[in-house]
Tab-separated table of C-alpha atoms in Angstrom:
chain	number	residue	atom	x	y	z
A	1	UNK	CA	-33.354	8.761	-45.422
A	2	UNK	CA	-35.759	5.865	-45.069
A	3	UNK	CA	-38.926	6.821	-43.142
A	4	UNK	CA	-38.557	6.305	-39.382
A	5	UNK	CA	-40.781	7.350	-36.503
A	6	UNK	CA	-39.361	9.295	-33.588
A	7	UNK	CA	-39.998	6.225	-31.442
A	8	UNK	CA	-37.886	4.098	-33.785
A	9	UNK	CA	-35.139	6.705	-33.790
A	10	UNK	CA	-35.139	6.827	-29.986
A	11	UNK	CA	-34.723	3.058	-29.866
A	12	UNK	CA	-31.917	3.090	-32.466
A	13	UNK	CA	-29.859	5.766	-30.691
A	14	UNK	CA	-30.700	4.693	-27.148
A	15	UNK	CA	-32.406	8.001	-26.404
A	16	UNK	CA	-35.637	9.068	-24.718
A	17	UNK	CA	-38.716	10.779	-26.120
A	18	UNK	CA	-39.742	14.215	-24.857
A	19	UNK	CA	-42.933	16.135	-25.635
A	20	UNK	CA	-44.049	13.423	-28.070
A	21	UNK	CA	-45.580	9.949	-28.125
A	22	UNK	CA	-43.048	9.025	-30.815
A	23	UNK	CA	-45.577	8.644	-33.608
A	24	UNK	CA	-44.363	11.473	-35.910
A	25	UNK	CA	-42.465	9.998	-38.854
A	26	UNK	CA	-39.337	11.506	-40.381
A	27	UNK	CA	-40.026	11.506	-44.115
A	28	UNK	CA	-37.624	14.255	-45.107
A	29	UNK	CA	-33.908	14.916	-44.737
A	30	UNK	CA	-31.713	15.143	-41.662
A	31	UNK	CA	-30.354	18.678	-41.200
A	32	UNK	CA	-28.034	20.485	-38.792
A	33	UNK	CA	-28.702	23.910	-40.355
A	34	UNK	CA	-32.118	25.190	-39.296
A	35	UNK	CA	-32.376	27.137	-42.573
A	36	UNK	CA	-32.337	23.857	-44.542
A	37	UNK	CA	-35.141	22.181	-42.617
A	38	UNK	CA	-38.155	21.188	-44.725
A	39	UNK	CA	-41.415	19.353	-44.121
A	40	UNK	CA	-40.898	16.031	-42.344
A	41	UNK	CA	-37.194	16.623	-41.596
A	42	UNK	CA	-35.225	15.595	-38.524
A	43	UNK	CA	-33.295	18.508	-37.040
A	44	UNK	CA	-29.941	17.955	-35.306
A	45	UNK	CA	-29.599	20.370	-32.401
A	46	UNK	CA	-25.853	20.948	-32.214
A	47	UNK	CA	-24.093	23.526	-30.029
A	48	UNK	CA	-21.851	25.794	-32.103
A	49	UNK	CA	-19.155	28.352	-31.412
A	50	UNK	CA	-21.620	31.252	-31.706
A	51	UNK	CA	-25.109	29.758	-31.535
A	52	UNK	CA	-26.685	26.669	-29.992
A	53	UNK	CA	-28.888	24.621	-32.290
A	54	UNK	CA	-31.099	23.699	-29.332
A	55	UNK	CA	-32.383	27.287	-29.338
A	56	UNK	CA	-33.951	26.718	-32.785
A	57	UNK	CA	-35.777	23.494	-31.923
A	58	UNK	CA	-39.252	24.954	-31.436
A	59	UNK	CA	-38.928	27.099	-34.548
A	60	UNK	CA	-38.012	24.241	-36.893
A	61	UNK	CA	-40.835	22.062	-35.612
A	62	UNK	CA	-43.248	24.941	-36.192
A	63	UNK	CA	-41.888	25.099	-39.756
A	64	UNK	CA	-42.712	21.439	-40.367
A	65	UNK	CA	-39.861	19.359	-38.963
A	66	UNK	CA	-41.012	15.976	-37.684
A	67	UNK	CA	-38.794	16.240	-34.634
A	68	UNK	CA	-35.443	17.113	-33.103
A	69	UNK	CA	-32.439	15.010	-32.136
A	70	UNK	CA	-31.168	16.875	-29.113
A	71	UNK	CA	-28.556	16.574	-26.408
A	72	UNK	CA	-30.584	18.345	-23.738
A	73	UNK	CA	-34.290	19.079	-23.150
A	74	UNK	CA	-35.881	21.449	-25.665
A	75	UNK	CA	-39.312	22.974	-26.110
A	76	UNK	CA	-40.250	20.740	-29.059
A	77	UNK	CA	-41.017	17.093	-29.875
A	78	UNK	CA	-37.595	15.537	-29.460
A	79	UNK	CA	-35.426	12.491	-29.085
A	80	UNK	CA	-32.941	13.269	-26.328
A	81	UNK	CA	-29.642	11.502	-26.882
A	82	UNK	CA	-28.106	9.663	-23.910
A	83	UNK	CA	-25.013	10.775	-21.986
A	84	UNK	CA	-21.678	10.156	-23.687
A	85	UNK	CA	-18.673	8.631	-21.980
A	86	UNK	CA	-15.866	11.191	-21.669
A	87	UNK	CA	-13.153	8.592	-22.082
A	88	UNK	CA	-12.147	9.013	-18.429
A	89	UNK	CA	-14.522	6.436	-17.032
A	90	UNK	CA	-17.287	8.878	-16.147
A	91	UNK	CA	-20.328	10.133	-18.033
A	92	UNK	CA	-21.571	13.660	-17.686
A	93	UNK	CA	-24.984	15.300	-17.497
A	94	UNK	CA	-25.802	16.697	-20.903
A	95	UNK	CA	-28.168	19.392	-19.684
A	96	UNK	CA	-25.294	20.978	-17.787
A	97	UNK	CA	-22.681	20.986	-20.526
A	98	UNK	CA	-23.221	22.191	-24.093
A	99	UNK	CA	-20.096	20.346	-25.274
A	100	UNK	CA	-21.529	17.187	-23.803
A	101	UNK	CA	-24.799	17.788	-25.615
A	102	UNK	CA	-22.981	18.097	-28.909
A	103	UNK	CA	-21.033	14.894	-28.353
A	104	UNK	CA	-24.259	13.070	-27.520
A	105	UNK	CA	-25.957	14.230	-30.726
A	106	UNK	CA	-22.958	13.217	-32.856
A	107	UNK	CA	-22.829	9.771	-31.225
A	108	UNK	CA	-26.541	9.323	-31.822
A	109	UNK	CA	-26.173	10.505	-35.416
A	110	UNK	CA	-23.489	7.871	-36.017
A	111	UNK	CA	-25.785	5.128	-34.663
A	112	UNK	CA	-28.624	6.318	-36.871
A	113	UNK	CA	-26.375	6.319	-39.947
A	114	UNK	CA	-25.124	2.800	-39.233
A	115	UNK	CA	-28.719	1.606	-38.836
A	116	UNK	CA	-29.553	3.029	-42.248
A	117	UNK	CA	-26.607	1.298	-43.934
A	118	UNK	CA	-27.590	-1.999	-42.330
A	119	UNK	CA	-31.157	-1.568	-43.603
A	120	UNK	CA	-30.005	-1.112	-47.234
A	121	UNK	CA	-28.374	-4.413	-48.258
A	122	UNK	CA	-28.166	-3.410	-51.935
A	123	UNK	CA	-26.171	-0.266	-51.114
A	124	UNK	CA	-22.457	-0.209	-52.010
A	125	UNK	CA	-20.377	2.141	-49.878
A	126	UNK	CA	-17.247	3.590	-51.493
A	127	UNK	CA	-14.705	5.371	-49.298
A	128	UNK	CA	-11.853	7.600	-50.472
A	129	UNK	CA	-9.017	9.104	-48.463
A	130	UNK	CA	-5.616	10.680	-49.022
A	131	UNK	CA	-3.592	13.722	-48.069
A	132	UNK	CA	-4.821	15.695	-51.081
A	133	UNK	CA	-7.354	15.334	-53.866
A	134	UNK	CA	-10.048	13.587	-51.804
A	135	UNK	CA	-12.876	15.942	-52.667
A	136	UNK	CA	-12.216	16.133	-56.395
A	137	UNK	CA	-11.759	12.362	-56.614
A	138	UNK	CA	-14.954	11.798	-54.649
A	139	UNK	CA	-16.751	13.952	-57.217
A	140	UNK	CA	-15.168	12.040	-60.119
A	141	UNK	CA	-16.103	8.689	-58.592
A	142	UNK	CA	-19.688	9.864	-58.196
A	143	UNK	CA	-19.732	10.983	-61.834
A	144	UNK	CA	-18.506	7.608	-63.089
A	145	UNK	CA	-20.980	5.660	-60.928
A	146	UNK	CA	-24.048	7.795	-61.656
A	147	UNK	CA	-24.766	6.075	-65.017
A	148	UNK	CA	-24.859	2.739	-63.166
A	149	UNK	CA	-27.443	3.735	-60.571
A	150	UNK	CA	-28.543	6.406	-58.117
A	151	UNK	CA	-25.429	7.770	-56.421
A	152	UNK	CA	-25.095	9.904	-53.296
A	153	UNK	CA	-21.939	11.883	-52.510
A	154	UNK	CA	-21.364	14.753	-50.076
A	155	UNK	CA	-21.257	18.365	-51.230
A	156	UNK	CA	-17.780	19.762	-50.659
A	157	UNK	CA	-15.616	18.230	-47.922
A	158	UNK	CA	-18.167	16.656	-45.593
A	159	UNK	CA	-15.656	14.157	-44.241
A	160	UNK	CA	-15.721	14.246	-40.432
A	161	UNK	CA	-17.852	12.952	-37.548
A	162	UNK	CA	-20.699	15.278	-38.566
A	163	UNK	CA	-20.518	15.450	-42.354
A	164	UNK	CA	-19.833	11.733	-42.782
A	165	UNK	CA	-23.000	10.350	-41.097
A	166	UNK	CA	-25.026	13.303	-42.398
A	167	UNK	CA	-24.111	12.238	-45.937
A	168	UNK	CA	-24.953	8.598	-45.175
A	169	UNK	CA	-28.428	9.671	-44.130
A	170	UNK	CA	-29.058	11.159	-47.602
A	171	UNK	CA	-29.319	7.595	-48.925
A	172	UNK	CA	-32.636	5.778	-49.269
A	173	UNK	CA	-33.997	2.529	-50.683
A	174	UNK	CA	-33.336	3.697	-54.259
A	175	UNK	CA	-29.668	4.528	-53.655
A	176	UNK	CA	-27.194	2.101	-55.187
A	177	UNK	CA	-23.876	3.829	-54.471
A	178	UNK	CA	-22.799	5.949	-51.517
A	179	UNK	CA	-19.462	7.726	-52.090
A	180	UNK	CA	-17.848	9.018	-48.918
A	181	UNK	CA	-14.753	11.118	-48.274
A	182	UNK	CA	-12.853	10.186	-45.101
A	183	UNK	CA	-10.519	12.527	-43.252
A	184	UNK	CA	-8.459	12.068	-40.103
A	185	UNK	CA	-7.112	14.413	-37.460
A	186	UNK	CA	-5.457	11.543	-35.630
A	187	UNK	CA	-5.062	7.774	-35.414
A	188	UNK	CA	-8.329	5.855	-35.277
A	189	UNK	CA	-10.490	8.536	-36.879
A	190	UNK	CA	-10.831	6.813	-40.247
A	191	UNK	CA	-11.461	3.460	-38.561
A	192	UNK	CA	-14.307	5.057	-36.599
A	193	UNK	CA	-15.843	6.543	-39.740
A	194	UNK	CA	-15.645	3.106	-41.366
A	195	UNK	CA	-17.654	1.660	-38.477
A	196	UNK	CA	-20.386	4.205	-39.177
A	197	UNK	CA	-20.629	3.169	-42.847
A	198	UNK	CA	-18.601	0.020	-43.619
A	199	UNK	CA	-17.072	0.437	-47.096
A	200	UNK	CA	-17.087	-2.270	-49.760
A	201	UNK	CA	-14.629	-0.321	-51.917
A	202	UNK	CA	-11.845	1.838	-50.513
A	203	UNK	CA	-9.425	4.112	-52.404
A	204	UNK	CA	-6.249	5.692	-51.024
A	205	UNK	CA	-4.859	8.485	-53.192
A	206	UNK	CA	-1.588	9.564	-51.632
A	207	UNK	CA	0.347	10.122	-48.423
A	208	UNK	CA	1.639	13.659	-48.134
A	209	UNK	CA	2.408	16.233	-45.488
A	210	UNK	CA	-1.109	17.435	-44.638
A	211	UNK	CA	-1.658	17.257	-40.841
A	212	UNK	CA	2.016	16.421	-40.317
A	213	UNK	CA	1.804	18.296	-37.019
A	214	UNK	CA	-0.762	15.813	-35.703
A	215	UNK	CA	0.820	12.600	-37.017
A	216	UNK	CA	4.526	13.393	-36.666
A	217	UNK	CA	5.693	11.739	-39.886
A	218	UNK	CA	4.490	10.600	-43.309
A	219	UNK	CA	4.694	7.030	-42.024
A	220	UNK	CA	2.281	7.998	-39.244
A	221	UNK	CA	-0.050	9.507	-41.829
A	222	UNK	CA	0.187	6.288	-43.874
A	223	UNK	CA	-0.798	4.210	-40.863
A	224	UNK	CA	-3.891	6.355	-40.389
A	225	UNK	CA	-4.895	6.423	-44.065
A	226	UNK	CA	-4.459	2.658	-44.239
A	227	UNK	CA	-7.246	2.192	-41.704
A	228	UNK	CA	-9.585	2.433	-44.690
A	229	UNK	CA	-8.182	-0.639	-46.459
A	230	UNK	CA	-8.049	-2.536	-43.176
A	231	UNK	CA	-11.805	-2.025	-42.830
A	232	UNK	CA	-12.630	-3.611	-46.193
A	233	UNK	CA	-14.206	-7.095	-46.327
A	234	UNK	CA	-12.587	-10.033	-48.112
A	235	UNK	CA	-14.985	-9.582	-51.038
A	236	UNK	CA	-14.228	-5.856	-51.229
A	237	UNK	CA	-11.815	-3.856	-53.379
A	238	UNK	CA	-8.872	-1.663	-52.369
A	239	UNK	CA	-7.812	0.851	-55.031
A	240	UNK	CA	-4.239	1.968	-54.337
A	241	UNK	CA	-1.945	4.478	-56.036
A	242	UNK	CA	0.964	2.561	-57.557
A	243	UNK	CA	2.891	5.836	-58.004
A	244	UNK	CA	3.063	6.443	-54.224
A	245	UNK	CA	5.203	3.817	-52.431
A	246	UNK	CA	3.544	4.430	-49.061
A	247	UNK	CA	0.120	3.837	-50.601
A	248	UNK	CA	1.140	0.824	-52.693
A	249	UNK	CA	2.713	-0.564	-49.521
A	250	UNK	CA	-0.735	-0.775	-47.901
A	251	UNK	CA	-1.641	-3.838	-49.992
A	252	UNK	CA	-0.677	-6.388	-47.282
A	253	UNK	CA	-2.924	-4.591	-44.787
A	254	UNK	CA	-6.183	-5.604	-46.466
A	255	UNK	CA	-8.040	-8.863	-47.084
A	256	UNK	CA	-9.744	-7.257	-50.088
A	257	UNK	CA	-8.801	-7.492	-53.741
A	258	UNK	CA	-6.107	-4.890	-54.554
A	259	UNK	CA	-6.224	-2.829	-57.748
A	260	UNK	CA	-3.199	-0.607	-58.419
A	261	UNK	CA	-3.675	2.571	-60.446
A	262	UNK	CA	-1.274	5.138	-61.850
A	263	UNK	CA	1.181	5.829	-64.622
A	264	UNK	CA	3.474	3.153	-63.206
A	265	UNK	CA	3.788	0.090	-65.465
A	266	UNK	CA	2.785	-2.083	-62.498
A	267	UNK	CA	-0.638	-0.427	-62.369
A	268	UNK	CA	-3.646	-2.520	-63.386
A	269	UNK	CA	-5.519	0.628	-64.432
A	270	UNK	CA	-3.136	3.148	-65.915
A	271	UNK	CA	-2.758	6.198	-68.138
A	272	UNK	CA	-0.448	6.387	-71.133
A	273	UNK	CA	0.266	9.160	-73.647
A	274	UNK	CA	-0.746	11.929	-71.223
A	275	UNK	CA	-1.052	15.391	-72.801
A	276	UNK	CA	-2.295	18.757	-71.505
A	277	UNK	CA	-4.268	21.357	-73.446
A	278	UNK	CA	-3.930	25.137	-73.055
A	279	UNK	CA	-6.086	25.088	-69.908
A	280	UNK	CA	-4.129	22.246	-68.281
A	281	UNK	CA	-6.845	19.686	-68.951
A	282	UNK	CA	-5.347	16.237	-69.372
A	283	UNK	CA	-6.015	13.786	-72.149
A	284	UNK	CA	-4.724	10.208	-72.016
A	285	UNK	CA	-5.260	6.649	-73.111
A	286	UNK	CA	-6.972	4.633	-70.360
A	287	UNK	CA	-5.528	1.121	-70.254
A	288	UNK	CA	-7.398	-1.557	-68.275
A	289	UNK	CA	-7.739	-5.363	-68.271
A	290	UNK	CA	-11.224	-4.869	-69.752
A	291	UNK	CA	-10.003	-2.763	-72.673
A	292	UNK	CA	-8.811	0.729	-73.549
A	293	UNK	CA	-10.431	4.112	-74.186
A	294	UNK	CA	-9.406	7.710	-74.846
A	295	UNK	CA	-10.117	10.149	-72.020
A	296	UNK	CA	-10.237	13.955	-72.160
A	297	UNK	CA	-10.804	15.476	-68.719
A	298	UNK	CA	-12.835	18.628	-68.134
A	299	UNK	CA	-11.132	19.364	-64.798
A	300	UNK	CA	-7.831	21.225	-64.688
A	301	UNK	CA	-4.339	20.142	-63.716
A	302	UNK	CA	-1.969	17.264	-64.498
A	303	UNK	CA	-2.567	15.868	-61.006
A	304	UNK	CA	-6.148	15.090	-62.040
A	305	UNK	CA	-4.883	12.105	-64.057
A	306	UNK	CA	-4.290	10.115	-60.874
A	307	UNK	CA	-7.639	11.169	-59.443
A	308	UNK	CA	-9.377	10.115	-62.657
A	309	UNK	CA	-7.625	6.735	-62.674
A	310	UNK	CA	-8.876	6.062	-59.155
A	311	UNK	CA	-12.423	6.910	-60.216
A	312	UNK	CA	-12.035	4.707	-63.282
A	313	UNK	CA	-10.853	1.723	-61.245
A	314	UNK	CA	-13.749	2.050	-58.804
A	315	UNK	CA	-16.324	2.246	-61.587
A	316	UNK	CA	-14.782	-0.643	-63.534
A	317	UNK	CA	-14.894	-2.865	-60.443
A	318	UNK	CA	-18.558	-1.980	-59.956
A	319	UNK	CA	-19.658	-2.821	-63.480
A	320	UNK	CA	-18.766	0.023	-65.852
A	321	UNK	CA	-17.014	-0.481	-69.189
A	322	UNK	CA	-13.866	1.457	-70.175
A	323	UNK	CA	-15.870	3.525	-72.676
A	324	UNK	CA	-18.556	4.325	-70.095
A	325	UNK	CA	-15.818	5.471	-67.738
A	326	UNK	CA	-14.153	7.597	-70.435
A	327	UNK	CA	-17.456	9.272	-71.317
A	328	UNK	CA	-18.322	9.969	-67.669
A	329	UNK	CA	-14.864	11.398	-66.926
A	330	UNK	CA	-15.039	13.590	-70.004
A	331	UNK	CA	-18.384	15.004	-68.890
A	332	UNK	CA	-17.456	15.406	-65.210
A	333	UNK	CA	-17.276	19.078	-64.243
A	334	UNK	CA	-15.869	20.612	-61.095
A	335	UNK	CA	-18.508	20.273	-58.371
A	336	UNK	CA	-16.933	21.517	-55.136
A	337	UNK	CA	-16.052	25.200	-54.875
A	338	UNK	CA	-12.605	26.813	-54.598
A	339	UNK	CA	-10.851	23.776	-56.125
A	340	UNK	CA	-8.986	24.483	-59.389
A	341	UNK	CA	-11.869	26.727	-60.458
A	342	UNK	CA	-10.606	28.287	-63.671
A	343	UNK	CA	-12.404	31.412	-64.909
A	344	UNK	CA	-11.380	33.680	-67.772
A	345	UNK	CA	-12.223	37.390	-67.565
A	346	UNK	CA	-13.358	39.354	-70.632
A	347	UNK	CA	-9.903	40.959	-70.799
A	348	UNK	CA	-8.233	37.553	-71.071
A	349	UNK	CA	-7.008	37.311	-67.472
A	350	UNK	CA	-7.382	33.721	-66.235
A	351	UNK	CA	-8.072	33.312	-62.505
A	352	UNK	CA	-7.465	29.887	-60.957
A	353	UNK	CA	-9.174	29.722	-57.568
A	354	UNK	CA	-7.718	26.735	-55.704
A	355	UNK	CA	-7.937	28.363	-52.289
A	356	UNK	CA	-10.126	25.880	-50.432
A	357	UNK	CA	-7.135	24.272	-48.757
A	358	UNK	CA	-3.406	23.707	-49.155
A	359	UNK	CA	-0.607	21.332	-48.254
A	360	UNK	CA	2.831	20.948	-49.865
A	361	UNK	CA	1.667	18.318	-52.355
A	362	UNK	CA	-1.431	20.188	-53.508
A	363	UNK	CA	0.476	23.481	-53.816
A	364	UNK	CA	3.129	21.807	-55.973
A	365	UNK	CA	0.409	20.370	-58.203
A	366	UNK	CA	-1.313	23.758	-58.508
A	367	UNK	CA	1.962	25.527	-59.371
A	368	UNK	CA	2.707	22.972	-62.088
A	369	UNK	CA	-0.772	23.586	-63.493
A	370	UNK	CA	-0.136	27.344	-63.463
A	371	UNK	CA	3.130	26.839	-65.332
A	372	UNK	CA	1.445	24.564	-67.880
A	373	UNK	CA	-1.374	27.048	-68.571
A	374	UNK	CA	0.942	30.048	-68.917
A	375	UNK	CA	3.281	28.226	-71.337
A	376	UNK	CA	0.586	26.651	-73.493
A	377	UNK	CA	0.629	29.665	-75.834
A	378	UNK	CA	3.343	31.471	-77.759
A	379	UNK	CA	4.449	33.823	-76.430
A	380	UNK	CA	3.943	32.528	-72.894
A	381	UNK	CA	1.448	34.348	-70.706
A	382	UNK	CA	2.623	36.128	-67.574
A	383	UNK	CA	1.997	33.983	-64.477
A	384	UNK	CA	1.138	34.999	-60.909
A	385	UNK	CA	1.210	32.737	-57.853
A	386	UNK	CA	-0.736	34.272	-54.952
A	387	UNK	CA	0.033	32.015	-52.011
A	388	UNK	CA	-0.852	32.026	-48.341
A	389	UNK	CA	0.287	29.766	-45.562
A	390	UNK	CA	-0.201	26.012	-45.352
A	391	UNK	CA	-1.614	25.043	-41.951
A	392	UNK	CA	-1.064	22.046	-39.657
A	393	UNK	CA	2.524	21.304	-40.665
A	394	UNK	CA	3.925	21.419	-37.138
A	395	UNK	CA	7.705	21.596	-36.841
A	396	UNK	CA	7.971	21.180	-40.621
A	397	UNK	CA	6.320	24.571	-41.218
A	398	UNK	CA	9.400	26.629	-42.153
A	399	UNK	CA	11.080	23.987	-44.325
A	400	UNK	CA	7.882	23.174	-46.236
A	401	UNK	CA	7.173	26.829	-47.032
A	402	UNK	CA	10.789	27.460	-47.974
A	403	UNK	CA	10.639	24.576	-50.484
A	404	UNK	CA	7.477	25.938	-52.091
A	405	UNK	CA	9.071	29.371	-52.469
A	406	UNK	CA	12.054	27.780	-54.197
A	407	UNK	CA	9.763	25.752	-56.476
A	408	UNK	CA	8.022	28.929	-57.661
A	409	UNK	CA	11.388	30.210	-58.896
A	410	UNK	CA	12.398	26.883	-60.466
A	411	UNK	CA	9.116	26.751	-62.388
A	412	UNK	CA	9.841	30.253	-63.684
A	413	UNK	CA	6.592	31.703	-62.340
A	414	UNK	CA	6.825	35.411	-63.173
A	415	UNK	CA	5.283	36.937	-60.056
A	416	UNK	CA	4.897	35.623	-56.500
A	417	UNK	CA	2.619	37.355	-54.003
A	418	UNK	CA	2.980	35.906	-50.499
A	419	UNK	CA	0.044	36.786	-48.253
A	420	UNK	CA	0.339	37.109	-44.479
A	421	UNK	CA	3.119	36.759	-41.890
A	422	UNK	CA	2.548	32.999	-41.459
A	423	UNK	CA	3.714	32.502	-45.055
A	424	UNK	CA	6.919	34.570	-44.689
A	425	UNK	CA	9.253	31.527	-45.061
A	426	UNK	CA	7.769	31.013	-48.523
A	427	UNK	CA	8.896	34.515	-49.505
A	428	UNK	CA	12.327	33.909	-48.001
A	429	UNK	CA	12.694	30.633	-49.925
A	430	UNK	CA	11.971	32.393	-53.209
A	431	UNK	CA	14.637	35.008	-52.479
A	432	UNK	CA	17.205	32.398	-51.510
A	433	UNK	CA	16.523	30.550	-54.771
A	434	UNK	CA	17.184	33.667	-56.830
A	435	UNK	CA	14.022	35.785	-56.959
A	436	UNK	CA	15.106	39.429	-57.009
A	437	UNK	CA	13.538	42.860	-57.224
A	438	UNK	CA	9.763	42.777	-57.298
A	439	UNK	CA	9.374	39.235	-58.610
A	440	UNK	CA	8.375	38.108	-55.095
A	441	UNK	CA	6.377	40.382	-52.794
A	442	UNK	CA	5.226	39.858	-49.215
A	443	UNK	CA	1.938	41.583	-48.330
A	444	UNK	CA	0.257	41.630	-44.909
A	445	UNK	CA	-3.248	40.459	-45.775
A	446	UNK	CA	-5.938	39.730	-48.373
A	447	UNK	CA	-6.825	43.417	-48.781
A	448	UNK	CA	-3.249	44.327	-49.650
A	449	UNK	CA	-3.017	41.433	-52.093
A	450	UNK	CA	-6.184	42.545	-53.877
A	451	UNK	CA	-4.964	46.125	-54.157
A	452	UNK	CA	-1.619	45.029	-55.602
A	453	UNK	CA	-3.193	42.689	-58.149
A	454	UNK	CA	-5.799	45.196	-59.285
A	455	UNK	CA	-2.996	47.653	-59.983
A	456	UNK	CA	-0.560	45.284	-61.689
A	457	UNK	CA	-2.406	42.409	-63.388
A	458	UNK	CA	-2.549	42.912	-67.142
A	459	UNK	CA	-4.818	41.412	-69.836
A	460	UNK	CA	-3.771	37.848	-70.641
A	461	UNK	CA	-2.136	37.132	-67.263
A	462	UNK	CA	-2.789	33.867	-65.396
A	463	UNK	CA	-3.340	34.184	-61.624
A	464	UNK	CA	-3.335	31.212	-59.235
A	465	UNK	CA	-4.682	31.743	-55.715
A	466	UNK	CA	-3.979	29.067	-53.091
A	467	UNK	CA	-3.689	28.719	-49.299
A	468	UNK	CA	-5.142	26.776	-46.424
A	469	UNK	CA	-8.811	27.681	-45.981
A	470	UNK	CA	-8.139	29.307	-42.597
A	471	UNK	CA	-6.684	32.285	-44.442
A	472	UNK	CA	-9.646	32.912	-46.762
A	473	UNK	CA	-7.621	33.642	-49.887
A	474	UNK	CA	-10.546	32.766	-52.154
A	475	UNK	CA	-11.575	36.375	-51.483
A	476	UNK	CA	-8.611	37.430	-53.630
A	477	UNK	CA	-9.898	35.388	-56.565
A	478	UNK	CA	-13.445	36.617	-56.073
A	479	UNK	CA	-12.275	40.240	-55.962
A	480	UNK	CA	-10.352	39.822	-59.216
A	481	UNK	CA	-13.474	38.480	-60.914
A	482	UNK	CA	-15.811	41.094	-59.396
A	483	UNK	CA	-13.491	43.813	-60.660
A	484	UNK	CA	-14.666	43.101	-64.212
A	485	UNK	CA	-18.216	42.072	-63.413
A	486	UNK	CA	-17.711	38.305	-63.501
């Protein structure tokens, strides 16, 4: 963050100073985890489900923090954020309501982030959204932009009203590119995030079934995702997936230049001659108006081709050459955890940990990657799909899980382990499609899944683990690796 005094911060967020004359200057980072606070930092006192950040205010200041952004009075030098409107025409007293205190801090954080963006005229903000692939694509975009200048991107999926402005505040006067991931739990959420950090470049990856319970239909999801391209200026760039009709159909919603990407012949930036190696890493010929280059990805899965094309288009629009893009994509490693993390044990068992999150589209992509890896050798390796439930599908829950169970059988995956009662329709779908005997097994929890796999996985097998993060299935992958000291 750029250096700001507590007095300046109070003025920016419309707050009041407590226990300070406002002269201390924030020269470090902005943190909401008291364990991450360093000398000169600004600490965000946020109420949590189990602990209240306000209780740590005095401690972090004693450890060197310059001050605290708080929602109620604390025993430390602090900027106290103002009351927040509830949306019902009344404001509430923050000191009496911890939820109100949290809302006040988040609103103040958003104002502080917007102030920073406005103070950095040479900063280019890049936003990316989509039903799946946002985090990996964000990482690939950052990798392709890094050779062009200092680039900031969030660790993992920091894509909401806390993680989004927190990431913005990592930027400083030397930052050239700020790559942000935008998520939505309802209409208007992406538009609000765009007001915090107005994007110059916006990329929409796909419209799937994630959060179908909140939006009601894929068309509703498309309306929400399209808020990103609507926020772009006339001199901005919208990168849209030509292979997804709902995404390509967003072109009329933006005043910005539109760049289509994909394997579709209509795409301006496209991939041809796509091939996969024995670890499902894609190679292809990158075709662009500026020239062509051969790309060999280091990340796993055929679905990464589309993610890489989006990153390529962004970088090309911001000054990279096709060869620079190809080199950066070839060097780009997986950054965020539990996303197509492929690890091979000493006994030849390959564990693919893709258990950070799941929706129908991402599970299909992961299963196709599993099939590709297992069949890349002769004879084919035995394949295991360890799947938990996909959350937030609403009334579509049973049908979506049934379809995934059927797909496992159609892809000729050898073994299916369905984890937990919420995923039962997945097991039923596999049986209805023709999975008999012990090809598909339903187990009650992670512990049972680990016990089964430890007993039955053999050297050379390939094991995919995937579910929505609520179910914690990455513990299955970790247990399989710990079993052999990995």
